[in-house]
XYZ file of C-alpha atoms in Angstrom:
465
model
C 15.378 16.551 11.225
C 19.319 15.870 12.262
C 19.602 14.740 8.375
C 18.037 17.699 7.050
C 20.247 19.843 9.113
C 23.207 18.338 7.985
C 22.070 18.592 4.405
C 21.728 22.475 5.026
C 24.966 22.473 6.234
C 26.513 20.971 3.146
C 24.567 23.338 0.955
C 25.989 26.307 3.162
C 29.548 25.125 2.610
C 29.113 24.607 -1.151
C 27.298 27.977 -1.967
C 29.445 30.144 0.785
C 27.741 33.106 2.425
C 28.359 33.872 6.000
C 31.348 32.263 7.183
C 30.289 32.740 10.927
C 27.441 30.301 10.295
C 29.104 27.556 8.456
C 30.491 24.457 10.082
C 34.064 25.097 8.618
C 37.090 23.380 10.066
C 37.769 26.539 12.506
C 34.340 26.567 13.703
C 33.434 22.767 13.796
C 34.012 22.849 17.689
C 31.876 26.003 17.967
C 28.446 24.894 19.341
C 26.859 27.729 21.016
C 23.522 26.907 22.819
C 20.268 27.997 21.314
C 18.537 28.151 24.756
C 16.668 31.476 25.484
C 18.508 33.798 27.955
C 15.709 33.095 30.450
C 16.737 29.301 30.391
C 20.443 30.301 30.355
C 19.800 32.776 33.732
C 18.038 30.045 35.634
C 20.934 27.594 34.855
C 24.038 29.778 35.742
C 22.471 33.093 37.419
C 22.541 32.351 41.047
C 26.145 30.711 40.556
C 27.364 33.685 38.864
C 25.989 36.266 41.211
C 27.732 34.364 44.196
C 30.901 34.213 42.080
C 30.764 38.206 41.467
C 30.107 38.903 45.122
C 33.091 36.676 46.072
C 35.082 38.488 43.542
C 34.349 41.901 44.707
C 34.811 40.788 48.509
C 38.516 39.204 47.740
C 39.429 40.756 44.464
C 40.881 44.297 44.813
C 40.016 44.921 40.810
C 36.712 43.625 41.349
C 35.796 45.816 44.196
C 37.281 49.009 42.331
C 34.933 48.202 39.327
C 32.229 48.501 41.328
C 32.725 51.762 43.339
C 33.801 53.166 40.253
C 30.619 52.328 38.272
C 28.656 53.320 41.029
C 30.513 56.472 41.717
C 29.950 57.638 38.193
C 26.346 56.428 37.746
C 24.766 58.197 40.627
C 27.627 60.136 42.335
C 25.832 62.193 45.023
C 22.846 61.495 43.599
C 20.174 61.867 40.606
C 18.029 64.992 41.869
C 14.605 66.032 40.679
C 13.327 69.263 39.835
C 9.683 69.665 39.851
C 8.130 70.864 36.461
C 5.228 73.029 38.223
C 5.132 76.405 36.869
C 4.104 78.169 40.198
C 7.534 79.197 41.595
C 6.127 79.158 45.223
C 4.558 75.684 44.583
C 7.780 74.219 43.324
C 9.477 75.658 46.294
C 7.244 73.852 48.653
C 7.591 70.493 46.911
C 11.437 70.767 46.421
C 11.548 71.367 50.379
C 9.329 68.517 51.086
C 11.233 65.903 48.623
C 14.473 67.341 50.487
C 13.117 66.393 53.874
C 11.766 63.116 52.827
C 14.928 61.835 51.132
C 16.556 61.356 54.415
C 13.585 59.300 55.506
C 13.304 57.127 52.374
C 15.308 54.063 53.575
C 12.772 51.644 55.357
C 16.350 50.107 56.961
C 17.485 53.727 58.029
C 20.698 53.315 56.606
C 21.243 55.669 54.185
C 18.989 58.630 52.152
C 17.522 58.335 48.992
C 20.590 59.220 47.087
C 22.332 56.662 48.862
C 19.704 53.952 47.733
C 20.187 55.004 44.392
C 24.242 54.462 45.003
C 23.366 51.064 46.527
C 21.054 50.252 43.438
C 23.741 51.008 41.115
C 26.213 48.230 42.941
C 23.535 45.637 42.919
C 22.717 46.002 39.191
C 26.504 45.965 38.500
C 26.912 43.033 40.644
C 23.404 40.660 40.408
C 22.358 42.361 37.205
C 18.858 43.368 39.085
C 17.537 44.682 42.174
C 14.389 45.240 43.725
C 12.635 47.799 46.034
C 9.429 47.529 48.154
C 7.231 50.560 48.248
C 6.376 50.522 51.779
C 3.206 52.982 52.980
C 3.431 54.103 56.560
C 1.009 54.876 59.114
C 0.467 58.839 59.740
C 1.709 57.930 63.386
C 5.005 56.728 62.445
C 5.947 60.838 62.021
C 7.442 60.991 58.618
C 7.123 63.740 56.422
C 5.528 61.573 53.886
C 4.090 58.291 54.808
C 6.280 56.414 52.676
C 9.828 54.236 52.547
C 11.420 51.895 50.371
C 12.975 48.781 51.240
C 15.717 47.365 49.074
C 15.611 43.944 48.234
C 18.469 41.660 46.817
C 18.190 39.427 43.586
C 18.531 36.421 45.788
C 15.039 37.117 47.484
C 13.392 36.091 44.286
C 13.814 32.486 43.742
C 14.792 31.694 39.665
C 13.414 28.162 40.581
C 9.849 29.041 41.016
C 8.181 28.222 37.895
C 4.401 26.880 38.292
C 0.873 27.751 37.079
C -1.458 29.061 39.742
C -5.221 27.861 39.801
C -6.317 31.328 38.243
C -4.693 30.800 35.149
C -1.952 33.140 36.292
C 1.834 31.593 35.597
C 4.772 32.290 37.688
C 8.161 32.512 35.986
C 11.086 32.844 37.839
C 9.231 34.053 40.887
C 7.376 37.002 38.855
C 3.608 36.195 38.684
C 1.951 37.058 35.179
C -1.714 37.242 34.010
C -3.451 35.782 31.094
C -2.321 38.448 28.894
C 1.373 38.726 30.061
C 1.054 41.639 32.568
C 3.480 41.410 35.751
C 0.763 41.155 38.719
C 2.966 40.161 41.897
C 6.390 38.890 42.780
C 6.742 35.937 45.033
C 9.615 37.036 47.354
C 11.283 34.656 50.020
C 10.530 35.498 53.687
C 14.371 35.349 54.324
C 17.297 35.108 52.441
C 18.550 31.527 51.236
C 22.339 32.657 52.306
C 21.451 34.164 55.596
C 21.894 31.595 58.635
C 21.359 34.423 61.211
C 17.679 35.170 59.963
C 15.026 32.861 61.627
C 12.239 31.746 59.592
C 11.185 28.808 57.096
C 13.678 28.334 54.423
C 11.684 28.406 50.995
C 8.513 30.313 52.379
C 7.398 32.926 50.096
C 4.991 36.140 50.327
C 3.183 37.378 47.353
C 3.758 41.058 46.898
C 1.692 43.170 43.990
C 3.788 44.139 41.221
C 2.339 47.825 41.878
C 4.316 47.944 45.121
C 7.318 46.691 43.673
C 10.273 48.462 41.646
C 12.143 45.853 39.661
C 15.342 47.706 38.565
C 17.328 45.776 35.584
C 19.166 46.375 32.384
C 17.845 43.785 30.036
C 20.347 42.578 27.063
C 17.680 40.295 25.220
C 14.031 40.800 24.178
C 11.820 38.882 26.717
C 14.358 38.656 29.351
C 12.792 38.319 32.856
C 15.882 38.781 34.952
C 19.179 40.403 35.338
C 22.444 39.379 34.418
C 25.658 40.146 36.591
C 28.048 42.724 34.540
C 30.763 40.256 36.083
C 29.421 37.392 33.242
C 31.940 38.130 30.687
C 35.016 38.750 33.104
C 34.277 36.121 35.911
C 36.925 33.664 34.443
C 39.539 36.007 33.432
C 39.361 37.561 37.127
C 39.164 34.677 39.076
C 42.153 33.148 36.968
C 44.605 36.408 36.912
C 43.800 36.557 40.682
C 45.014 32.907 41.257
C 47.904 33.711 39.066
C 48.888 36.852 41.037
C 48.756 34.820 44.309
C 50.580 31.916 42.986
C 53.580 34.248 41.656
C 53.637 36.283 44.915
C 53.461 33.083 47.011
C 56.454 31.310 44.704
C 58.715 35.024 45.171
C 57.887 34.611 49.100
C 59.412 31.102 49.382
C 62.129 31.876 47.136
C 62.980 34.810 49.121
C 62.972 33.103 52.503
C 65.859 30.662 51.426
C 68.675 33.163 51.420
C 71.641 30.732 51.373
C 72.419 26.773 51.821
C 75.328 25.336 53.936
C 76.887 22.502 51.842
C 78.787 20.246 54.514
C 81.035 17.230 53.623
C 79.674 13.837 53.978
C 81.365 12.188 57.192
C 81.223 9.031 58.841
C 79.571 8.643 62.141
C 82.898 8.379 63.950
C 84.414 11.397 62.141
C 81.645 13.519 62.780
C 82.426 16.594 65.196
C 80.887 16.591 68.630
C 80.047 20.453 68.405
C 79.166 22.070 65.408
C 78.844 25.860 64.906
C 75.300 26.814 63.866
C 75.139 28.911 61.160
C 74.271 32.846 62.601
C 71.177 34.612 61.177
C 71.833 36.781 58.464
C 72.494 40.530 59.405
C 74.605 43.607 58.146
C 78.342 43.067 58.796
C 77.906 39.425 59.744
C 81.155 37.236 59.898
C 80.318 33.687 59.817
C 83.101 31.165 60.164
C 82.332 27.933 58.327
C 83.854 24.606 59.605
C 86.284 22.705 57.236
C 85.206 21.587 54.043
C 81.940 23.570 54.233
C 80.903 26.311 51.728
C 77.830 28.587 51.145
C 75.636 28.565 48.112
C 73.362 31.529 48.000
C 69.747 31.380 46.572
C 69.184 32.919 43.225
C 65.242 32.553 42.628
C 64.047 32.956 39.081
C 62.637 36.180 38.177
C 59.006 36.613 36.824
C 60.239 37.926 33.572
C 59.738 40.953 31.502
C 56.256 39.736 30.206
C 54.675 39.549 33.626
C 53.398 43.332 33.443
C 52.753 43.001 29.814
C 50.717 39.782 30.424
C 48.686 41.429 33.209
C 48.008 44.768 31.154
C 46.480 42.924 28.474
C 44.425 40.687 30.626
C 43.073 43.690 32.720
C 42.281 45.381 29.141
C 40.124 42.567 28.341
C 38.449 42.463 31.801
C 37.664 46.071 31.483
C 36.164 45.839 28.252
C 34.031 42.962 29.647
C 32.807 45.395 32.601
C 32.450 48.328 30.217
C 34.798 50.287 32.151
C 38.063 52.450 31.003
C 41.401 50.661 31.844
C 42.289 53.297 34.648
C 38.841 52.833 36.212
C 39.159 49.229 36.963
C 43.033 48.993 37.536
C 43.349 52.583 39.554
C 46.741 52.623 37.007
C 47.366 56.022 35.604
C 51.110 55.486 34.435
C 49.940 55.179 30.589
C 47.229 57.947 31.038
C 47.708 61.249 29.398
C 45.051 63.940 28.378
C 44.443 62.795 24.918
C 43.703 58.820 25.908
C 41.923 59.844 29.275
C 39.566 62.276 27.570
C 38.732 59.786 24.708
C 38.065 56.932 27.260
C 36.166 59.378 29.559
C 33.820 60.285 26.661
C 33.002 56.636 25.606
C 32.387 55.774 29.176
C 30.259 58.877 29.989
C 28.009 58.353 26.921
C 27.472 54.774 28.476
C 26.768 55.728 31.801
C 24.573 58.697 30.559
C 22.245 55.845 28.826
C 22.244 54.002 31.845
C 21.347 56.691 33.853
C 18.363 57.693 31.940
C 17.198 54.374 30.620
C 17.502 52.404 33.812
C 17.950 54.365 36.975
C 15.761 57.431 36.167
C 13.151 55.369 33.951
C 12.662 52.280 36.654
C 13.813 53.867 39.749
C 13.580 57.655 40.051
C 10.103 58.622 37.953
C 8.148 55.506 39.772
C 9.397 56.547 43.409
C 8.418 60.438 42.487
C 5.227 59.680 41.248
C 4.303 57.294 44.126
C 5.893 59.931 46.636
C 4.100 62.945 45.339
C 0.553 61.072 45.309
C 1.215 59.977 49.029
C 1.784 63.656 49.919
C -1.003 64.895 48.223
C -3.463 62.109 49.574
C -1.937 62.170 53.153
C -2.251 65.764 53.619
C 1.622 66.810 53.671
C 1.215 68.263 50.502
C -1.179 70.921 49.334
C -1.659 71.108 45.346
C -4.970 72.616 44.587
C -6.794 70.843 41.536
C -4.197 67.935 41.670
C -6.897 65.472 40.259
C -7.626 67.457 37.318
C -3.927 68.363 36.397
C -2.305 65.447 37.652
C 0.078 65.098 34.488
C 1.604 68.500 34.821
C 1.784 68.089 38.829
C 4.007 64.924 38.305
C 6.221 66.645 35.744
C 9.816 66.374 36.805
C 13.262 66.561 35.285
C 15.936 64.525 36.660
C 19.360 65.805 36.956
C 22.351 63.469 37.231
C 25.396 64.534 38.821
C 27.794 66.918 37.012
C 30.801 65.486 35.014
C 34.149 67.237 36.239
C 36.148 68.980 33.765
C 38.890 66.970 32.092
C 40.561 70.091 31.363
C 38.404 72.950 33.146
C 39.686 75.847 31.613
C 39.343 74.763 27.728
C 35.885 73.088 28.600
C 34.234 75.906 30.320
C 35.914 77.990 27.098
C 33.732 75.834 25.037
C 30.650 75.640 27.160
C 30.722 79.436 27.033
C 31.465 79.768 22.995
C 28.506 77.120 22.442
C 25.679 79.485 24.608
C 27.077 82.480 22.895
C 26.699 80.883 19.329
C 23.303 79.774 20.411
C 24.019 75.975 20.178
C 22.912 75.453 23.591
C 20.846 77.449 26.006
C 22.108 78.178 29.592
C 19.072 76.009 31.131
C 20.891 73.209 29.320
C 24.369 73.728 30.330
C 23.382 74.406 33.967
C 21.365 71.101 33.750
C 24.032 69.013 32.449
C 26.190 70.080 35.580
C 23.666 68.764 37.470
C 21.719 72.044 38.811
C 18.326 73.367 38.458
C 18.685 76.870 36.110
C 16.053 78.387 38.158
C 17.485 77.501 41.229
C 20.942 78.720 40.308
C 19.567 82.002 38.710
C 17.611 82.755 42.351
C 21.004 82.144 44.162
C 22.735 84.361 42.022
C 20.134 87.040 42.443
C 20.201 86.633 46.296
C 23.757 86.828 46.076
C 23.694 90.246 44.263
C 21.128 91.617 46.319
C 23.022 90.644 49.293
C 26.069 91.909 48.335
C 24.731 95.291 47.318
C 22.963 95.453 50.607
C 26.157 94.922 52.422
C 28.196 97.446 50.170
C 30.440 94.837 48.912
C 29.602 96.135 45.429
C 29.112 99.067 43.676
C 26.983 99.969 40.577
C 30.190 101.004 38.846
C 31.872 97.479 39.236
C 28.772 95.641 38.872
C 28.515 96.909 35.353
C 32.005 96.387 34.532
């Protein structure tokens, strides 16, 4: 086999073709692994996640990157707008959902939109996160007897690969049936790195797949588990952090040596009995030196003019690896102006919008809404006549991400109004892009106008104008 492969390489080298696939001199040492991404994740995934978490705890750039990503991906929350045609029913559903969002977290630490933000953070750090749908008793006094429990990636062991007696296969903690459908997840009962939690290490519990939301953004076909977004940036961030620490420590040590006293070499018999010690340096100090003594002041080497340029270029590579604009990673706005800021934000927002709709909304928001609405109907918390017959229309829902802030408010709003006037987009679309429901906005505007007229704040003449 190796002889055949060598012959193919020689033939390829003779006929040319794709240089990236040849073993020419410059690529002779370039031997990437041919292993599938699942094999690579099993070998390195746990270490990459641990290193990403370490960097976020100890590196300012990493901490800023994950907060910037979560803030842009979720902000104050991706909110639903029910597709029910009946305004009264829609208002009833939206009001019940709003009450439930404060009760959704099984840990009681945040609301549903806070869970979205935590999910975005975990996806950035570990590449995946799990939510377990937890039905509750009616006696728990929840508006809808359902809660979400967030489970970190470490609770699903990558090393759990086995064949079960019923013919099902467990791969990296996920159980598949004979035709490849996910049927269950085998979670650890306790976090492998949490020494404060009691329980047997390695003990697992089988949770049906219908009760688990596995949120991940796969990069390869057939990928089972997520990959940290820090994977391409870990080495550079860690080494840059070490370099910065070493440079700071070197400057601190050099600055501590202000001056050195040179004393002449004396014989023991000639040494003075009492020598005046050097006084601490302070403004206006007059220091009397002994006979033959002189002072040499410290002149530590500077970092040089390449320090900032080197840092800037390295952080640009890190920003590209993380998929963030340079300013979002470094919080450095010195090089920012309107043109380059707008160009960077437009590209970044396209990526965020794709992530919002294909990952957060599709994998987290829609399944949660479906389970929540069904639970609300079957528990009696919500009365939707003919729900079973009209289930699809009842479950219809639009998810509205938070609005983007204007780069130049006056110009952007004028452009929006011009597009609506030219029939290039609708008001409904424009309002939805700002993170609001057009029907709700119109109802609020009408109510404001009615209240203003009732209170005599506007007249018919001024209103017409």
